[in-house]
Amino acid sequence: MPLWQEIPLLLIIAFVLATVIKTFVVQAFYIPSGSMEQTLLVSDRVLVNKFVYDTRDPRRGEVVVFRGTDSWVPENGVQQNTGALATAGRMLGGLIGAAPPDEKDFVKRVIGVGGDVVQCCDKDGRVEVNGTPLVEPYIFEDDPIQERPFGPVTVPDGRLFMMGDHRSRSADSRVYLNDQWRGTIPVEAVIGQAYATAWPASRWGLLPEPDTFSDVPTALGEKPHSEPQPAGATALLVLPVLFGPFGLLWSRRAPRWLLRPDSRRRRRLRW
């Protein structure tokens, strides 16, 4: 095909692939607030695994992106233009995590799962889950100890108790304890697990699960059991690059010998 025909076709294919990946595999999200500092900073872009919870439920300690319920107040305060061009721009920007976040998207850490009893505080001001005080090294700044107490809250089955790492600035489940579900959110509202920071480049890396909950018993008093990290997290980190518009265009413009490993052998035979 002539170049003037091939480039638009490649762009269409690239954006279709990017949309499929965003919908079913991995999506970049923009961090709009400081509620997860210092784990995640304002304007960070995180990659979210959207299929991991198709096979299991979220676990304590994982950082997840979710849709807030009706009672949750947006944290980003972004006033979005509703015009056609602005909407199209947000759709394209959303493919690479550059667009402002949806006002109902939140990112928090899972503290309690269905059946857990969450409360604060023990004598040292620590949150307790099923009677076990948590050692939380990821906390950035906490509320004064006299302002921390809440609960106990029994998390309903199929729901999650969420808290931010910047406790003094996070409007999380603690703020909505008076709603119908005691501030918990349904598992179905979870979009995916935030597993890596993709931007800025200086903060590139995976988000490991902490050991905080390794000794916390289940709601039935059973000993916790550790599960291996899902394989392929590092590979997922490069998917947006491999399948994005620039990756596909690069493959069109790249030297043919890079794309055809047998070409050198053929050249030697001709020589």
mmCIF file of C-alpha atoms in Angstrom:
data_model
loop_
_atom_site.group_PDB
_atom_site.id
_atom_site.type_symbol
_atom_site.label_atom_id
_atom_site.label_comp_id
_atom_site.label_asym_id
_atom_site.label_seq_id
_atom_site.Cartn_x
_atom_site.Cartn_y
_atom_site.Cartn_z
ATOM 1 C CA MET A 1 0.000 0.000 0.000
ATOM 2 C CA PRO A 2 1.167 3.580 -0.583
ATOM 3 C CA LEU A 3 2.516 5.244 2.557
ATOM 4 C CA TRP A 4 -0.310 7.810 2.638
ATOM 5 C CA GLN A 5 -2.805 4.937 2.862
ATOM 6 C CA GLU A 6 -0.800 2.683 5.169
ATOM 7 C CA ILE A 7 -0.157 5.188 7.985
ATOM 8 C CA PRO A 8 -3.866 6.005 8.622
ATOM 9 C CA LEU A 9 -4.667 2.285 8.548
ATOM 10 C CA LEU A 10 -1.899 1.554 11.058
ATOM 11 C CA LEU A 11 -3.162 4.345 13.319
ATOM 12 C CA ILE A 12 -6.682 2.915 13.280
ATOM 13 C CA ILE A 13 -5.394 -0.593 14.068
ATOM 14 C CA ALA A 14 -3.158 0.785 16.825
ATOM 15 C CA PHE A 15 -5.966 2.625 18.575
ATOM 16 C CA VAL A 16 -8.285 -0.365 18.281
ATOM 17 C CA LEU A 17 -5.616 -2.515 19.930
ATOM 18 C CA ALA A 18 -5.044 0.108 22.609
ATOM 19 C CA THR A 19 -8.771 0.265 23.327
ATOM 20 C CA VAL A 20 -9.028 -3.519 23.632
ATOM 21 C CA ILE A 21 -6.021 -3.630 25.971
ATOM 22 C CA LYS A 22 -7.420 -0.777 28.077
ATOM 23 C CA THR A 23 -10.807 -2.459 28.354
ATOM 24 C CA PHE A 24 -9.734 -5.996 29.178
ATOM 25 C CA VAL A 25 -6.045 -6.156 30.143
ATOM 26 C CA VAL A 26 -4.269 -3.105 31.534
ATOM 27 C CA GLN A 27 -5.085 0.581 31.839
ATOM 28 C CA ALA A 28 -3.118 3.620 32.939
ATOM 29 C CA PHE A 29 -4.674 5.832 35.620
ATOM 30 C CA TYR A 30 -3.770 9.358 36.696
ATOM 31 C CA ILE A 31 -3.421 9.998 40.458
ATOM 32 C CA PRO A 32 -5.389 13.194 41.230
ATOM 33 C CA SER A 33 -4.915 13.593 44.991
ATOM 34 C CA GLY A 34 -2.457 13.044 47.809
ATOM 35 C CA SER A 35 -4.528 10.417 49.618
ATOM 36 C CA MET A 36 -2.010 7.645 48.777
ATOM 37 C CA GLU A 37 1.229 9.530 49.455
ATOM 38 C CA GLN A 38 4.048 8.523 49.552
ATOM 39 C CA THR A 39 3.191 5.255 47.839
ATOM 40 C CA LEU A 40 1.616 7.218 44.979
ATOM 41 C CA LEU A 41 2.134 10.927 44.378
ATOM 42 C CA VAL A 42 -0.125 13.478 42.722
ATOM 43 C CA SER A 43 0.206 13.235 38.905
ATOM 44 C CA ASP A 44 1.709 9.740 38.995
ATOM 45 C CA ARG A 45 0.463 7.368 36.310
ATOM 46 C CA VAL A 46 -0.169 3.848 37.532
ATOM 47 C CA LEU A 47 -0.843 0.693 35.548
ATOM 48 C CA VAL A 48 -3.893 -1.296 36.624
ATOM 49 C CA ASN A 49 -4.276 -5.019 36.013
ATOM 50 C CA LYS A 50 -7.928 -5.393 34.981
ATOM 51 C CA PHE A 51 -8.167 -9.172 34.724
ATOM 52 C CA VAL A 52 -6.489 -10.372 37.935
ATOM 53 C CA TYR A 53 -9.774 -10.214 39.862
ATOM 54 C CA ASP A 54 -11.562 -12.305 37.269
ATOM 55 C CA THR A 55 -9.989 -15.327 38.970
ATOM 56 C CA ARG A 56 -9.880 -14.207 42.617
ATOM 57 C CA ASP A 57 -11.077 -11.473 44.986
ATOM 58 C CA PRO A 58 -8.917 -8.555 46.152
ATOM 59 C CA ARG A 59 -6.651 -9.310 49.104
ATOM 60 C CA ARG A 60 -5.754 -7.200 52.108
ATOM 61 C CA GLY A 61 -2.869 -4.865 51.456
ATOM 62 C CA GLU A 62 -3.400 -4.532 47.709
ATOM 63 C CA VAL A 63 -3.744 -1.104 46.133
ATOM 64 C CA VAL A 64 -6.816 -1.027 43.903
ATOM 65 C CA VAL A 65 -8.687 1.398 41.677
ATOM 66 C CA PHE A 66 -12.452 1.315 42.121
ATOM 67 C CA ARG A 67 -15.662 3.142 41.369
ATOM 68 C CA GLY A 68 -16.954 4.956 44.426
ATOM 69 C CA THR A 69 -20.509 4.359 45.584
ATOM 70 C CA ASP A 70 -23.126 7.146 45.593
ATOM 71 C CA SER A 71 -22.094 8.319 49.041
ATOM 72 C CA TRP A 72 -18.419 8.780 48.118
ATOM 73 C CA VAL A 73 -17.499 12.381 47.283
ATOM 74 C CA PRO A 74 -15.035 12.894 44.389
ATOM 75 C CA GLU A 75 -11.495 13.701 45.486
ATOM 76 C CA ASN A 76 -10.093 15.200 42.295
ATOM 77 C CA GLY A 77 -12.291 18.316 42.032
ATOM 78 C CA VAL A 78 -11.711 18.384 38.257
ATOM 79 C CA GLN A 79 -14.298 20.363 36.303
ATOM 80 C CA GLN A 80 -14.667 18.538 33.011
ATOM 81 C CA ASN A 81 -15.661 20.212 29.753
ATOM 82 C CA THR A 82 -18.626 18.382 28.237
ATOM 83 C CA GLY A 83 -17.988 19.501 24.643
ATOM 84 C CA ALA A 84 -17.499 16.985 21.843
ATOM 85 C CA LEU A 85 -13.821 17.840 21.295
ATOM 86 C CA ALA A 86 -13.073 17.711 25.016
ATOM 87 C CA THR A 87 -14.808 14.339 25.309
ATOM 88 C CA ALA A 88 -12.829 12.957 22.375
ATOM 89 C CA GLY A 89 -9.620 14.307 23.889
ATOM 90 C CA ARG A 90 -10.356 12.591 27.196
ATOM 91 C CA MET A 91 -11.027 9.305 25.414
ATOM 92 C CA LEU A 92 -7.695 9.455 23.589
ATOM 93 C CA GLY A 93 -5.855 10.661 26.678
ATOM 94 C CA GLY A 94 -7.406 7.869 28.710
ATOM 95 C CA LEU A 95 -5.629 5.314 26.536
ATOM 96 C CA ILE A 96 -2.268 6.445 27.918
ATOM 97 C CA GLY A 97 -3.379 7.707 31.320
ATOM 98 C CA ALA A 98 -2.900 11.367 30.388
ATOM 99 C CA ALA A 99 -6.510 12.462 30.749
ATOM 100 C CA PRO A 100 -7.990 13.752 34.022
ATOM 101 C CA PRO A 101 -9.543 10.904 36.050
ATOM 102 C CA ASP A 102 -13.237 10.227 36.191
ATOM 103 C CA GLU A 103 -14.653 11.912 39.289
ATOM 104 C CA LYS A 104 -15.917 8.584 40.677
ATOM 105 C CA ASP A 105 -12.609 6.714 40.319
ATOM 106 C CA PHE A 106 -10.679 6.216 43.560
ATOM 107 C CA VAL A 107 -7.403 4.529 44.483
ATOM 108 C CA LYS A 108 -6.989 3.114 48.009
ATOM 109 C CA ARG A 109 -5.501 0.166 49.872
ATOM 110 C CA VAL A 110 -7.625 -2.824 50.886
ATOM 111 C CA ILE A 111 -7.619 -3.090 54.696
ATOM 112 C CA GLY A 112 -10.529 -5.452 55.327
ATOM 113 C CA VAL A 113 -12.359 -8.066 53.249
ATOM 114 C CA GLY A 114 -15.709 -9.774 53.767
ATOM 115 C CA GLY A 115 -16.170 -10.964 57.353
ATOM 116 C CA ASP A 116 -13.229 -8.998 58.783
ATOM 117 C CA VAL A 117 -13.679 -6.803 61.844
ATOM 118 C CA VAL A 118 -11.795 -3.519 61.410
ATOM 119 C CA GLN A 119 -11.351 -0.964 64.172
ATOM 120 C CA CYS A 120 -9.005 1.577 65.672
ATOM 121 C CA CYS A 121 -7.132 1.736 67.866
ATOM 122 C CA ASP A 122 -4.915 -0.391 70.084
ATOM 123 C CA LYS A 123 -2.873 1.250 72.850
ATOM 124 C CA ASP A 124 -0.284 2.333 70.263
ATOM 125 C CA GLY A 125 -2.854 3.908 67.960
ATOM 126 C CA ARG A 126 -2.739 1.143 65.363
ATOM 127 C CA VAL A 127 -5.608 -0.155 63.219
ATOM 128 C CA GLU A 128 -6.714 -3.667 64.130
ATOM 129 C CA VAL A 129 -8.104 -6.357 61.833
ATOM 130 C CA ASN A 130 -9.702 -9.342 63.541
ATOM 131 C CA GLY A 131 -8.044 -8.305 66.784
ATOM 132 C CA THR A 132 -4.533 -8.121 65.302
ATOM 133 C CA PRO A 133 -2.825 -4.678 65.307
ATOM 134 C CA LEU A 134 -1.312 -3.745 61.971
ATOM 135 C CA VAL A 135 2.259 -2.606 61.440
ATOM 136 C CA GLU A 136 1.839 -0.367 58.392
ATOM 137 C CA PRO A 137 5.165 0.961 57.056
ATOM 138 C CA TYR A 138 3.418 2.503 54.039
ATOM 139 C CA ILE A 139 1.570 5.130 56.138
ATOM 140 C CA PHE A 140 2.845 8.633 55.342
ATOM 141 C CA GLU A 141 1.070 10.912 57.836
ATOM 142 C CA ASP A 142 -1.589 9.756 60.282
ATOM 143 C CA ASP A 143 -4.227 11.680 62.201
ATOM 144 C CA PRO A 144 -3.471 12.695 65.785
ATOM 145 C CA ILE A 145 -4.013 9.618 67.934
ATOM 146 C CA GLN A 146 -7.065 11.103 69.651
ATOM 147 C CA GLU A 147 -8.777 11.516 66.244
ATOM 148 C CA ARG A 148 -8.125 7.993 64.948
ATOM 149 C CA PRO A 149 -10.706 5.829 66.766
ATOM 150 C CA PHE A 150 -13.507 4.207 64.729
ATOM 151 C CA GLY A 151 -15.471 0.983 64.696
ATOM 152 C CA PRO A 152 -15.528 -1.853 65.204
ATOM 153 C CA VAL A 153 -16.823 -2.384 61.666
ATOM 154 C CA THR A 154 -17.745 -5.859 60.423
ATOM 155 C CA VAL A 155 -17.159 -5.903 56.670
ATOM 156 C CA PRO A 156 -20.135 -7.500 54.869
ATOM 157 C CA ASP A 157 -19.481 -10.432 52.546
ATOM 158 C CA GLY A 158 -18.548 -9.324 49.057
ATOM 159 C CA ARG A 159 -17.393 -5.899 50.228
ATOM 160 C CA LEU A 160 -14.095 -4.176 51.108
ATOM 161 C CA PHE A 161 -12.944 -1.673 53.733
ATOM 162 C CA MET A 162 -10.602 0.842 52.080
ATOM 163 C CA MET A 163 -8.046 3.272 53.510
ATOM 164 C CA GLY A 164 -5.484 5.630 51.986
ATOM 165 C CA ASP A 165 -1.814 5.596 52.943
ATOM 166 C CA HIS A 166 -1.862 9.329 53.720
ATOM 167 C CA ARG A 167 -4.310 8.837 56.556
ATOM 168 C CA SER A 168 -4.668 12.508 57.491
ATOM 169 C CA ARG A 169 -5.693 13.451 53.937
ATOM 170 C CA SER A 170 -7.611 10.403 52.777
ATOM 171 C CA ALA A 171 -11.405 10.480 52.538
ATOM 172 C CA ASP A 172 -11.855 6.714 52.694
ATOM 173 C CA SER A 173 -14.155 4.159 54.330
ATOM 174 C CA ARG A 174 -13.704 5.873 57.697
ATOM 175 C CA VAL A 175 -15.488 8.986 56.412
ATOM 176 C CA TYR A 176 -18.579 7.060 55.287
ATOM 177 C CA LEU A 177 -19.159 4.845 58.330
ATOM 178 C CA ASN A 178 -22.688 6.219 58.672
ATOM 179 C CA ASP A 179 -23.891 5.108 55.251
ATOM 180 C CA GLN A 180 -25.859 1.920 54.615
ATOM 181 C CA TRP A 181 -22.732 -0.209 54.158
ATOM 182 C CA ARG A 182 -20.520 1.289 56.899
ATOM 183 C CA GLY A 183 -18.212 2.871 54.338
ATOM 184 C CA THR A 184 -17.406 -0.387 52.529
ATOM 185 C CA ILE A 185 -17.460 -0.755 48.756
ATOM 186 C CA PRO A 186 -18.603 -3.794 46.726
ATOM 187 C CA VAL A 187 -15.998 -6.058 45.170
ATOM 188 C CA GLU A 188 -17.793 -5.544 41.841
ATOM 189 C CA ALA A 189 -16.837 -1.852 41.976
ATOM 190 C CA VAL A 190 -13.123 -2.686 41.772
ATOM 191 C CA ILE A 191 -11.659 -1.872 38.363
ATOM 192 C CA GLY A 192 -8.340 -3.604 38.967
ATOM 193 C CA GLN A 193 -5.127 -3.846 40.954
ATOM 194 C CA ALA A 194 -2.620 -1.007 40.715
ATOM 195 C CA TYR A 195 0.606 -2.961 40.290
ATOM 196 C CA ALA A 196 3.150 -0.490 38.884
ATOM 197 C CA THR A 197 4.043 3.175 38.601
ATOM 198 C CA ALA A 198 4.651 3.948 34.932
ATOM 199 C CA TRP A 199 5.249 7.716 35.031
ATOM 200 C CA PRO A 200 7.238 9.794 35.771
ATOM 201 C CA ALA A 201 10.249 7.763 34.709
ATOM 202 C CA SER A 202 12.045 8.484 37.979
ATOM 203 C CA ARG A 203 9.331 6.568 39.868
ATOM 204 C CA TRP A 204 9.031 3.630 37.466
ATOM 205 C CA GLY A 205 8.604 0.325 39.288
ATOM 206 C CA LEU A 206 6.260 -2.296 40.703
ATOM 207 C CA LEU A 207 4.046 -1.792 43.758
ATOM 208 C CA PRO A 208 4.815 -4.751 46.044
ATOM 209 C CA GLU A 209 2.328 -6.197 48.495
ATOM 210 C CA PRO A 210 3.402 -5.462 52.091
ATOM 211 C CA ASP A 211 3.913 -8.087 54.793
ATOM 212 C CA THR A 212 1.493 -6.178 57.033
ATOM 213 C CA PHE A 213 -1.263 -8.781 56.820
ATOM 214 C CA SER A 214 0.848 -11.936 56.859
ATOM 215 C CA ASP A 215 -0.038 -12.647 60.512
ATOM 216 C CA VAL A 216 -3.657 -11.458 60.435
ATOM 217 C CA PRO A 217 -6.093 -14.365 60.869
ATOM 218 C CA THR A 218 -9.173 -14.744 58.731
ATOM 219 C CA ALA A 219 -12.602 -13.736 60.010
ATOM 220 C CA LEU A 220 -13.093 -17.331 61.180
ATOM 221 C CA GLY A 221 -9.903 -17.233 63.223
ATOM 222 C CA GLU A 222 -7.939 -19.376 60.785
ATOM 223 C CA LYS A 223 -4.266 -18.757 60.173
ATOM 224 C CA PRO A 224 -3.538 -16.695 57.076
ATOM 225 C CA HIS A 225 -2.021 -18.401 54.077
ATOM 226 C CA SER A 226 0.234 -16.664 51.618
ATOM 227 C CA GLU A 227 -0.398 -16.874 47.905
ATOM 228 C CA PRO A 228 2.264 -16.363 45.240
ATOM 229 C CA GLN A 229 2.295 -13.160 43.273
ATOM 230 C CA PRO A 230 0.657 -13.568 39.851
ATOM 231 C CA ALA A 231 3.228 -14.148 37.146
ATOM 232 C CA GLY A 232 3.653 -11.746 34.270
ATOM 233 C CA ALA A 233 3.444 -8.424 36.131
ATOM 234 C CA THR A 234 6.720 -7.258 34.625
ATOM 235 C CA ALA A 235 5.563 -8.291 31.163
ATOM 236 C CA LEU A 236 2.339 -6.364 31.596
ATOM 237 C CA LEU A 237 4.374 -3.259 32.312
ATOM 238 C CA VAL A 238 5.485 -3.068 28.685
ATOM 239 C CA LEU A 239 2.188 -3.950 27.003
ATOM 240 C CA PRO A 240 1.099 -0.338 26.415
ATOM 241 C CA VAL A 241 4.444 0.328 24.715
ATOM 242 C CA LEU A 242 4.441 -2.823 22.605
ATOM 243 C CA PHE A 243 0.881 -2.451 21.393
ATOM 244 C CA GLY A 244 0.414 1.323 21.492
ATOM 245 C CA PRO A 245 0.303 3.577 18.428
ATOM 246 C CA PHE A 246 4.023 4.371 18.577
ATOM 247 C CA GLY A 247 4.975 0.717 18.833
ATOM 248 C CA LEU A 248 2.970 -0.161 15.763
ATOM 249 C CA LEU A 249 4.265 2.791 13.759
ATOM 250 C CA TRP A 250 7.821 1.931 14.801
ATOM 251 C CA SER A 251 7.338 -1.548 13.404
ATOM 252 C CA ARG A 252 6.268 0.016 10.099
ATOM 253 C CA ARG A 253 9.325 2.296 9.899
ATOM 254 C CA ALA A 254 11.908 -0.025 11.519
ATOM 255 C CA PRO A 255 14.630 -1.575 9.371
ATOM 256 C CA ARG A 256 13.370 -4.810 7.882
ATOM 257 C CA TRP A 257 16.334 -6.805 9.189
ATOM 258 C CA LEU A 258 15.174 -6.036 12.755
ATOM 259 C CA LEU A 259 11.794 -7.558 12.051
ATOM 260 C CA ARG A 260 12.994 -10.537 9.994
ATOM 261 C CA PRO A 261 15.646 -12.521 11.862
ATOM 262 C CA ASP A 262 16.328 -14.758 8.858
ATOM 263 C CA SER A 263 17.278 -11.847 6.596
ATOM 264 C CA ARG A 264 20.982 -11.884 7.569
ATOM 265 C CA ARG A 265 21.242 -15.558 6.656
ATOM 266 C CA ARG A 266 19.700 -14.828 3.275
ATOM 267 C CA ARG A 267 22.137 -11.970 2.694
ATOM 268 C CA ARG A 268 25.079 -14.240 3.471
ATOM 269 C CA LEU A 269 23.763 -16.769 0.974
ATOM 270 C CA ARG A 270 23.509 -14.101 -1.730
ATOM 271 C CA TRP A 271 27.033 -12.962 -0.999
#
